[in-house]
Short mmCIF file of C-alpha atoms and ligand atoms in Angstrom, two decimals:
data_model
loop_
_atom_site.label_atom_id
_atom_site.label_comp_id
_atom_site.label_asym_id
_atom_site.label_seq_id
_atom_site.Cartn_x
_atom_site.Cartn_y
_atom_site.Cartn_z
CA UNK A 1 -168.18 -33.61 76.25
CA UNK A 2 -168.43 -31.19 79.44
CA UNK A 3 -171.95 -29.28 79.22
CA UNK A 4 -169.85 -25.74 79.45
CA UNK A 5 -167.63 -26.51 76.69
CA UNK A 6 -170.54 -26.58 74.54
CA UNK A 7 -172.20 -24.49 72.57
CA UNK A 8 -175.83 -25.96 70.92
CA UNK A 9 -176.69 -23.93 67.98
CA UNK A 10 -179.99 -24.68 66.40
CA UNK A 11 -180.55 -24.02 62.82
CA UNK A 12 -183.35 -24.77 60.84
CA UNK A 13 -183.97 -28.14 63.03
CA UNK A 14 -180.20 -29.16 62.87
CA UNK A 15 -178.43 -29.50 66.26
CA UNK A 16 -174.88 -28.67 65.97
CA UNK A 17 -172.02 -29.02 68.65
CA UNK A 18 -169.21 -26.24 68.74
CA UNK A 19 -166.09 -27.28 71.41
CA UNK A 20 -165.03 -24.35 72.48
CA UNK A 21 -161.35 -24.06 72.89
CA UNK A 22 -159.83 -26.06 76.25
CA UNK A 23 -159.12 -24.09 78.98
CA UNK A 24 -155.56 -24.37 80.47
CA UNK A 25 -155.89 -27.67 82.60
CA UNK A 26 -153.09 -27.27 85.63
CA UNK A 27 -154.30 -30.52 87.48
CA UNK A 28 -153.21 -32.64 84.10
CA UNK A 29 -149.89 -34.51 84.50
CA UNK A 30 -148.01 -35.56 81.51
CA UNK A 31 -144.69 -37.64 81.08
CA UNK A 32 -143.10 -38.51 78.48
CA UNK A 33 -140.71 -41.61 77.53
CA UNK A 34 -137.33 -41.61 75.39
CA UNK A 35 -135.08 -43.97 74.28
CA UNK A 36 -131.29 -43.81 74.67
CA UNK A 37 -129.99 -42.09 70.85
CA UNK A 38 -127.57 -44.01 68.89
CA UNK A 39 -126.05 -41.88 66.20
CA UNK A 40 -124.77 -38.08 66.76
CA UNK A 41 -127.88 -37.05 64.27
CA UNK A 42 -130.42 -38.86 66.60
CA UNK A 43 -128.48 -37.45 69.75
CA UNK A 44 -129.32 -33.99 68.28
CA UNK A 45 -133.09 -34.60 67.50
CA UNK A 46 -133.24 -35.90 70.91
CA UNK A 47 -131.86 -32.98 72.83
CA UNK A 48 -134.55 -30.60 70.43
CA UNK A 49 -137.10 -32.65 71.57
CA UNK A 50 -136.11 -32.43 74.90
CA UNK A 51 -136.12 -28.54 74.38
CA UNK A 52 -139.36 -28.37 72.57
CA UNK A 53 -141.11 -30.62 75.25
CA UNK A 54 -139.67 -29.28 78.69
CA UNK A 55 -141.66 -25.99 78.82
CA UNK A 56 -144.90 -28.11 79.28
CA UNK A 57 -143.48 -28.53 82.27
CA UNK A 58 -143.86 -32.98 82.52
CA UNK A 59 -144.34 -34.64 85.65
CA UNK A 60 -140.64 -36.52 84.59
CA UNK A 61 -139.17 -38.15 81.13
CA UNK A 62 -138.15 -41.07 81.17
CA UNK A 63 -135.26 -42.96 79.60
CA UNK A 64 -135.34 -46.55 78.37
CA UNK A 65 -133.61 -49.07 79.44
CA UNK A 66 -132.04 -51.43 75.82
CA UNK A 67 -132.25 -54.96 75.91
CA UNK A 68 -130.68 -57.09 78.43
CA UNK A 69 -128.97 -53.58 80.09
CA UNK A 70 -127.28 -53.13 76.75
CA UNK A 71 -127.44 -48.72 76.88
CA UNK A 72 -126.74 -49.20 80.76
CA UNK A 73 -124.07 -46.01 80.27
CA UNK A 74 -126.08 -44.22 77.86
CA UNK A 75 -129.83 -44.45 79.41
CA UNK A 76 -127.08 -43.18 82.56
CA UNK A 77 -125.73 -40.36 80.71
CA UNK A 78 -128.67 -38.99 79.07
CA UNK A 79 -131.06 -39.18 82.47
CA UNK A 80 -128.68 -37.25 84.28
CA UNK A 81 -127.94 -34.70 81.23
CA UNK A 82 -131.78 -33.88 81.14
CA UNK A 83 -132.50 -32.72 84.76
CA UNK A 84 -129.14 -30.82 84.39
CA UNK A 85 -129.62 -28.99 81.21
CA UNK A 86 -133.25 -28.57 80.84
CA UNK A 87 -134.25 -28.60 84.67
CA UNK A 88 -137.29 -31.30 83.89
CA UNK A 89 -137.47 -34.33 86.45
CA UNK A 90 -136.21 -37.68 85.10
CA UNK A 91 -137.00 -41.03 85.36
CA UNK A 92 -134.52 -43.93 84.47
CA UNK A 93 -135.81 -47.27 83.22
CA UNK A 94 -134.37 -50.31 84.46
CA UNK A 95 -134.82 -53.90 83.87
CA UNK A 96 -133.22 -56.92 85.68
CA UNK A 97 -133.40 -59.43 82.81
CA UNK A 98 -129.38 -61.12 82.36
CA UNK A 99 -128.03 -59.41 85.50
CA UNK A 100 -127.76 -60.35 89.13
CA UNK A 101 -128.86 -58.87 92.12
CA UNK A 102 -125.42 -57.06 92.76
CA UNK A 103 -125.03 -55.65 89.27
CA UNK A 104 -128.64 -54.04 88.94
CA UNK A 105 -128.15 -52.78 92.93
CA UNK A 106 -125.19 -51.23 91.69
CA UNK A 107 -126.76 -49.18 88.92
CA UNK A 108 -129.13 -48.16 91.18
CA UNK A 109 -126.61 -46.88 93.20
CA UNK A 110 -125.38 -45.06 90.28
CA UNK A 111 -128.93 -43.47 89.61
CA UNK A 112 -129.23 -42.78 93.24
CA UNK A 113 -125.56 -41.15 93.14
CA UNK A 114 -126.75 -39.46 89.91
CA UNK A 115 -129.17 -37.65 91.79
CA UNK A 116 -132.01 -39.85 89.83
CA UNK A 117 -135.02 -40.28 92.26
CA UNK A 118 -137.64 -41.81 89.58
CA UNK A 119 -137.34 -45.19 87.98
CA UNK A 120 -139.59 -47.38 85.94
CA UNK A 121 -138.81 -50.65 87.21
CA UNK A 122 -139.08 -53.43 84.51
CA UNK A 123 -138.13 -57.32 84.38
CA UNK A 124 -137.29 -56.81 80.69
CA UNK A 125 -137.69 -59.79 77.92
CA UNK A 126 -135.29 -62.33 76.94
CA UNK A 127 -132.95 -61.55 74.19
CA UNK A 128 -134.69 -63.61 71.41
CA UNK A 129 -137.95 -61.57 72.28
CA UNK A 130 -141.16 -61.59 74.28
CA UNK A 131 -142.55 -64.47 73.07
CA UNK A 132 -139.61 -66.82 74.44
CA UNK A 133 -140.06 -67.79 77.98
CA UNK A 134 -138.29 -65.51 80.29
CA UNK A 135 -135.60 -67.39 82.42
CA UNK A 136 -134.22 -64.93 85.58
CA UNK A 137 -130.46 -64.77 85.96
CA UNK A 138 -129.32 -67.31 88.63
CA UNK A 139 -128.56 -64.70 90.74
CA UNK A 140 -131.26 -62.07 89.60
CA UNK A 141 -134.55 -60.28 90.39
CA UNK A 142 -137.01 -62.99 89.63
CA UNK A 143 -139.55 -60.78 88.16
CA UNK A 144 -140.35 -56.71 88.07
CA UNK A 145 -142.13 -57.56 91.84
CA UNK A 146 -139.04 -58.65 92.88
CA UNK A 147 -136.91 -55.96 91.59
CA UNK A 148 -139.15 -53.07 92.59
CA UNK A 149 -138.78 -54.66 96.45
CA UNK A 150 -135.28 -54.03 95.79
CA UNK A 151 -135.02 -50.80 94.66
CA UNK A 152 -137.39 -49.91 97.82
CA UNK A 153 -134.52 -51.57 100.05
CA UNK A 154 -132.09 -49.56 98.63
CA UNK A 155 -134.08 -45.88 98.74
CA UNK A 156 -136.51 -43.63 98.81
CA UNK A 157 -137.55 -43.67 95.11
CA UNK A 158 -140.92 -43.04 93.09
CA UNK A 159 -141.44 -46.13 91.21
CA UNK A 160 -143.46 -46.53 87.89
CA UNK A 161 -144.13 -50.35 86.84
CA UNK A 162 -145.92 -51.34 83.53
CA UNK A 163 -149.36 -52.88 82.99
CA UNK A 164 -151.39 -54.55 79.76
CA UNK A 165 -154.51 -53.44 78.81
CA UNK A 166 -154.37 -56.60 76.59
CA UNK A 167 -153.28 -58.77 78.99
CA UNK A 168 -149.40 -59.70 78.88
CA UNK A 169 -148.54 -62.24 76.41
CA UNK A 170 -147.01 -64.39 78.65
CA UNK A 171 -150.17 -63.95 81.57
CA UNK A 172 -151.82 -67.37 81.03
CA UNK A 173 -155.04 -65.52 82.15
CA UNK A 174 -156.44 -62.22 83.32
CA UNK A 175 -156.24 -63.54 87.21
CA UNK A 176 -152.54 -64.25 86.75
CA UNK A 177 -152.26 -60.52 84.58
CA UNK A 178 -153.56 -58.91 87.38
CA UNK A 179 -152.62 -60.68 90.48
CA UNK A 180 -149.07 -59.56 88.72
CA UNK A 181 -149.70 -56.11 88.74
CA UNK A 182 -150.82 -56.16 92.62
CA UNK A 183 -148.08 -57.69 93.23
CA UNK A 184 -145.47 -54.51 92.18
CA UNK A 185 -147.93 -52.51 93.41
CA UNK A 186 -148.02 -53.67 97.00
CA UNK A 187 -143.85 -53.97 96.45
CA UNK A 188 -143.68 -50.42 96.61
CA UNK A 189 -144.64 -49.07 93.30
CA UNK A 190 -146.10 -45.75 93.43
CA UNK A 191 -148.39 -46.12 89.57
CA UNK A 192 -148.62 -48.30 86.37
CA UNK A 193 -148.36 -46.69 82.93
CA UNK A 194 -149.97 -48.87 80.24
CA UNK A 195 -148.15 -50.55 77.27
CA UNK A 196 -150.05 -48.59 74.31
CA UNK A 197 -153.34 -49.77 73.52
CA UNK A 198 -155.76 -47.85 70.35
CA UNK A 199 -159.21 -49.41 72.32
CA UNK A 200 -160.14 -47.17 74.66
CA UNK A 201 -162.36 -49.86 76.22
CA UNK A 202 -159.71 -52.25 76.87
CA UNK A 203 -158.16 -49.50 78.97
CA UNK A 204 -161.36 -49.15 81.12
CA UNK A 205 -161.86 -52.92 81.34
CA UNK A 206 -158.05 -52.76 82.64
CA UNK A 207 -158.98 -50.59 85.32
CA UNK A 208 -161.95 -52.12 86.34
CA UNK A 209 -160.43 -54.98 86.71
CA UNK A 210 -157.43 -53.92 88.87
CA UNK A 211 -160.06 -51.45 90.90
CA UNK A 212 -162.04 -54.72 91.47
CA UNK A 213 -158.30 -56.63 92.47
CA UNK A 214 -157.88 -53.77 95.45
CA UNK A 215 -155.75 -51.93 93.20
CA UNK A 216 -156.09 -47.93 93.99
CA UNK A 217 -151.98 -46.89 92.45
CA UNK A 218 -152.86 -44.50 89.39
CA UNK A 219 -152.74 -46.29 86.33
CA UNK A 220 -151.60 -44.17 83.62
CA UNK A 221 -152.13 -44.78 80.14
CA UNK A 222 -149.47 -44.89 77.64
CA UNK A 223 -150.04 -43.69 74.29
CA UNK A 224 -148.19 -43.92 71.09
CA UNK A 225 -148.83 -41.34 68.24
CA UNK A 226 -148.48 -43.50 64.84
CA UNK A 227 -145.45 -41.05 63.37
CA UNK A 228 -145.34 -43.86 61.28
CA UNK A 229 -148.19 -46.76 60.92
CA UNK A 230 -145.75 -49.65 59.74
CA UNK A 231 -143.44 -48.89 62.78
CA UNK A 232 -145.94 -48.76 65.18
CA UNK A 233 -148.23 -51.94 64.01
CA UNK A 234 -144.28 -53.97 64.19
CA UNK A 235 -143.48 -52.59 67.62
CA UNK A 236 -147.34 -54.00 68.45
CA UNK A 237 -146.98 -57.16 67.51
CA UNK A 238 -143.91 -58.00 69.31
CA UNK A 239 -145.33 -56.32 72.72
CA UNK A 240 -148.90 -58.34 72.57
CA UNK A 241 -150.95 -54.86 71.59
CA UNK A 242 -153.50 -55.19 68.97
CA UNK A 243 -154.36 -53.32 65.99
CA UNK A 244 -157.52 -52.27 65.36
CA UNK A 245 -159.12 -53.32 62.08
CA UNK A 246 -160.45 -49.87 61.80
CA UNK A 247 -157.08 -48.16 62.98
CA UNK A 248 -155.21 -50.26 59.91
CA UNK A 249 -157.86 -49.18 57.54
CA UNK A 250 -157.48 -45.60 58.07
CA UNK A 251 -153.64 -45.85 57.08
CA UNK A 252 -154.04 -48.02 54.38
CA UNK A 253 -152.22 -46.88 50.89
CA UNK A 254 -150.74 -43.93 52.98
CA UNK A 255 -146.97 -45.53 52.83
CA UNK A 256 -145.82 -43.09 50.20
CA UNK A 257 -148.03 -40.11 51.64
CA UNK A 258 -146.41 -38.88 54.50
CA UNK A 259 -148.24 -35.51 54.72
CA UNK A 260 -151.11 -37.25 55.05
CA UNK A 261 -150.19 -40.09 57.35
CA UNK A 262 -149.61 -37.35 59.69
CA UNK A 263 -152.65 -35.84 59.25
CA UNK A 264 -154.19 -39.40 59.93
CA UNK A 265 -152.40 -40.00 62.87
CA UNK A 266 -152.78 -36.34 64.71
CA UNK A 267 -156.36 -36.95 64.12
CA UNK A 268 -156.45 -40.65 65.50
CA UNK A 269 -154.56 -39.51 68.72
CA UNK A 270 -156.26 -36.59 69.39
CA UNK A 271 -159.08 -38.63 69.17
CA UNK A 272 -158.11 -41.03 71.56
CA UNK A 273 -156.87 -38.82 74.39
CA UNK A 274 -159.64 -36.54 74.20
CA UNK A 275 -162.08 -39.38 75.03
CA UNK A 276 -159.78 -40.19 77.84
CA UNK A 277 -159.77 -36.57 79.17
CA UNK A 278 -163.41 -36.45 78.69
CA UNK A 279 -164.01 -39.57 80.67
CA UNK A 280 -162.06 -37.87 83.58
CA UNK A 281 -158.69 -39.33 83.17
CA UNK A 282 -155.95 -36.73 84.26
CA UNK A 283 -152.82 -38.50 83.70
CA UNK A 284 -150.88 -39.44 80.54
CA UNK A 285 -147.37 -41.29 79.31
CA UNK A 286 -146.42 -40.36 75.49
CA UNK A 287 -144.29 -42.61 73.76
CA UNK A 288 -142.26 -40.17 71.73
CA UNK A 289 -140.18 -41.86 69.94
CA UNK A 290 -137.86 -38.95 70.29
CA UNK A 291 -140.19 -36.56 68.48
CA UNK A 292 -141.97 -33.48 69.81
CA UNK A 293 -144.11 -32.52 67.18
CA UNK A 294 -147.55 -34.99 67.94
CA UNK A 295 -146.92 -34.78 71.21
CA UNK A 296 -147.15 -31.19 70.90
CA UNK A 297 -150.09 -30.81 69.24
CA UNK A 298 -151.61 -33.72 71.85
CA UNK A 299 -150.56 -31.68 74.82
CA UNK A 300 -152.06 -28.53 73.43
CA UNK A 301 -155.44 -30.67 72.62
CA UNK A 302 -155.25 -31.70 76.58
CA UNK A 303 -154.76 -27.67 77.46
CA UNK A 304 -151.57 -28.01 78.41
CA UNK A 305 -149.61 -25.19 76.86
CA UNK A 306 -145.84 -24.23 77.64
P1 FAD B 401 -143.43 -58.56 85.06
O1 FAD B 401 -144.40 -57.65 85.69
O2 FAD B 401 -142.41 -59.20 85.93
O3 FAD B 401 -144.31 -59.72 84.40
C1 FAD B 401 -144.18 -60.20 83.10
C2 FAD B 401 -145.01 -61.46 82.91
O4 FAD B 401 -144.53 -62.51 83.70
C3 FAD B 401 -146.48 -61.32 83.29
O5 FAD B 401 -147.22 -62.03 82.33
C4 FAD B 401 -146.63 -62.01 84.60
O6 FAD B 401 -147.92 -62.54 84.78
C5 FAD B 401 -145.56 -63.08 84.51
N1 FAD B 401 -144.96 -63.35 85.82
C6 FAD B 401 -144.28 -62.49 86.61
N2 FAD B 401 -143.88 -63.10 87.73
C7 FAD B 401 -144.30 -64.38 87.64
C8 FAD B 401 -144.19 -65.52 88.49
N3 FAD B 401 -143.55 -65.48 89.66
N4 FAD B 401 -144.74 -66.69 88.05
C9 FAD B 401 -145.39 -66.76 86.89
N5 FAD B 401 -145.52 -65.72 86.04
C10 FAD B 401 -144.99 -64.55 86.42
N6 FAD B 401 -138.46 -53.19 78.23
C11 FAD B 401 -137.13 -52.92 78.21
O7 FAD B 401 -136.31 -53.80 77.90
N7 FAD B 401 -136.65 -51.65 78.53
C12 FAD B 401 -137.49 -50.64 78.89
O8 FAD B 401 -137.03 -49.51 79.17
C13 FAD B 401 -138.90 -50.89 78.91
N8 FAD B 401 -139.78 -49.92 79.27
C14 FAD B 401 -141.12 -50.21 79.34
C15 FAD B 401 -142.01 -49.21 79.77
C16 FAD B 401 -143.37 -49.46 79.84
C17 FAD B 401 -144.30 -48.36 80.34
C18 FAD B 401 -143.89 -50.74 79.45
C19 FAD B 401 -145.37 -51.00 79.49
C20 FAD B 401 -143.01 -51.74 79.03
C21 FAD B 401 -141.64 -51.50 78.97
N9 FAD B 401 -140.71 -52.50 78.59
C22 FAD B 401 -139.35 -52.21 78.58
C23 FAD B 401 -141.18 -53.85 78.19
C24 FAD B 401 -141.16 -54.90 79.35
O9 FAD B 401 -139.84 -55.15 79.76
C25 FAD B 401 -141.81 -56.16 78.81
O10 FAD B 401 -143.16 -55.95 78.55
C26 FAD B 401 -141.62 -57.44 79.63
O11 FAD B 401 -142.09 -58.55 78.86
C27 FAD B 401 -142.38 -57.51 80.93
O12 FAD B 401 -141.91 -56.65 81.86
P2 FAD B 401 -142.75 -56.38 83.22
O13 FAD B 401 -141.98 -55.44 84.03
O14 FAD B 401 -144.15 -56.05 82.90
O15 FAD B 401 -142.68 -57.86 83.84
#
C-alpha cells in the first residue's frame, strides 16, 4: 500500500491502517470481454451491460469468437453494434481453428469493412476440447503466430494475443510456453492478456519469465469475477487454470446462498486486483460474462469511475 494512502493511527500500542479512498486513476486502462448472446433475454442483459460499462470509458470490448467460427455473424453483428450505439472501441475475437486461409482473410475483411480496427487473434481449440491435440485446417493458419502475421498482411490493426500464467496445457514446457508467446509477439501483436489465473504469483512469474525471453509487449492480466464459483472452477478446468485450495474453501456450502457468494466473490476480486494495482500494474481485461455489476464495483476499487 502507497505511503500517502495511509493513514497510521496509534492507539494504546495498536497500529492500525486506514486506506483512504482511491483517487481517480486516468493512466489505468481497462477492457472488457463479451461473448456473442444467444437468446433475446441474454441479448438484452448484454446491451445493459454494455450501457452500464461504457461510461468508464474502456480502452475497447471485446467480442468472442464461438467454437470453430460457429457465432462468425453474430460476434460480426454485435462488434459493430457496440462502437455504433454506445461509441466505446471494439475489439473482435477471431480464431483460425477449421477454416482456411481464404475464409478467415475474408472475415477480416469484413471486420476491416466493418470499421473494426482491434482484434484478439486466437488459434482456437479443436471441437472435442483443449485437451485433444489441435490439428490446423489443410489450408489454415497453423497456429495464433501464424494468423496474427496474417492479419498484419492484410492491415493496420491493434492486435491482442493470449498468454498462460499456468503454462498452456498443451506447452510441453515453460521454454516451448514462452518461446510461443514471442513468437505472436514479434508477428505483430501489439499485448497479451492472460487466461484468468486467482495466484497472483503465477502472474509475476509469467512476466518474469517473458521479460527474461526479450518480451517488452504489455501483458495484461485477465481476470474473472466468480459470479458464480461452480461456473467458474468448470470453465478452469477445461482452459488449464487452477483453483486455489484456499479460493474453493472460501465458497464452500455457498451453492444455495447467493447473497453471500457475491459477497465472497466481490471480496476475493477486489482482493486480487488491488494487489495488482498496488504492485504497479496499470492495465486490466475483465471477463464479464455479460454482467456489469462486479466489474463495477472492481473498476470503482481501481478509481476508475464513469
Ligand atoms: P497458440 O498461441 O497458437 O498456442 C497454443 C498452444 O500450441 C501452445 O501450447 C503452444 O506452445 C502450442 N504451439 C503453437 N504453435 C506450435 C508449433 N508450431 N509447434 C508446437 N506447438 C505449438 N477461444 C475461442 O475459441 N474463442 C475466443 O474468442 C477466445 N478468446 C480468448 C481470449 C483470451 C484472452 C484467452 C487467454 C483465450 C481465448 N480463447 C478463445 C481460448 C484459446 O483459443 C485457447 O486457449 C487455445 O487453446 C489456444 O489459443 P492460442 O491463441 O493461445 O494458441
Amino acid at each position: 500500500m502507497k505511503e500517502e494512502q495511509t493513514n497510521v493511527l496509534q492507539t494504546e500500542g495498536i497500529t492500525r491502517l486506514s486506506r483512504q479512498p482511491e483517487t481517480e486513476r486516468p493512466d489505468l486502462k481497462v477492457s472488457f470481454e463479451f461473448f456473442p448472446p444467444k437468446t433475446d433475454a441474454m441479448e438484452a442483459r448484454f446491451w445493459d451491460s454494455i450501457a452500464r460499462l461504457a461510461p468508464l470509458k474502456p480502452r475497447f470490448v471485446s467480442v468472442t469468437y464461438g467454437a470453430g467460427g460457429s457465432t462468425r455473424e453474430r460476434t460480426l453483428r454485435m462488434v459493430s453494434q457496440i462502437t455504433k450505439d454506445s461509441g466505446v472501441p471494439a475489439a473482435a475475437h477471431l480464431t483460425c481453428v477449421g477454416a482456411s486461409r481464404a475464409e478467415v482473410d475474408e472475415v477480416v475483411k469484413g471486420y476491416a469493412q466493418a470499421g473494426i480496427s482491434r482484434i484478439v487473434a486466437l488459434r482456437g481449440d479443436p471441437p472435442e476440447g483443449v485437451g485433444h491435440p489441435f490439428t490446423p485446417h489443410p489450408d489454415g493458419y497453423e497456429n495464433a503466430a501464424d494468423l496474427v502475421a496474417g492479419i498484419r498482411k492484410l492491415g493496420d490493426f491493434d492486435i491482442s494475443v493470449a498468454a498462460y500464467p499456468e503454462k498452456h496445457p498443451q506447452s510441453p514446457d515453460w521454454d516451448a510456453d514462452i518461446d510461443n508467446l514471442k513468437r505472436k509477439i514479434d508477428a505483430g501483436a501489439d499485448r497479451a492478456i492472460t487466461q484468468m489465473f486467482f495466484e497472483n504469483a503465477d502472474y509475476w512469474r509469467f512476466v518474469e519469465r517473458a521479460r527474461n525471453a526479450g518480451i517488452e509487449a504489455p501483458i495484461v492480466p485477465g481476470i474473472q469475477p466468480i459470479h458464480s464459483f461452480k461456473q467458474i472452477s468448470g470453465f478452469a478446468g477445461k482452459c488449464g487454470a487452477s483453483i486455489p485450495h484456499w479460493l474453493a474453501e472460501r465458497f464452500e456450502g455457498l451453492e444455495d446462498d447467493p447473497e453471500t457468494h457475491a459477497l465472497v466473490a466481490a471480496a476475493v476480486a477486489a482482493e486480487q486486483v488491488t494487489e495488482l494495482l498496488d504492485s504497479g500494474v496499470t492495465e486490466f481485461h475483465f471477463y464479464t460474462l455479460n454482467r456489469s455489476s462486479l466489474v463495477l464495483a472492481l473498476a470503482r476499487l481501481l478509481g476508475i469511475r464513469p
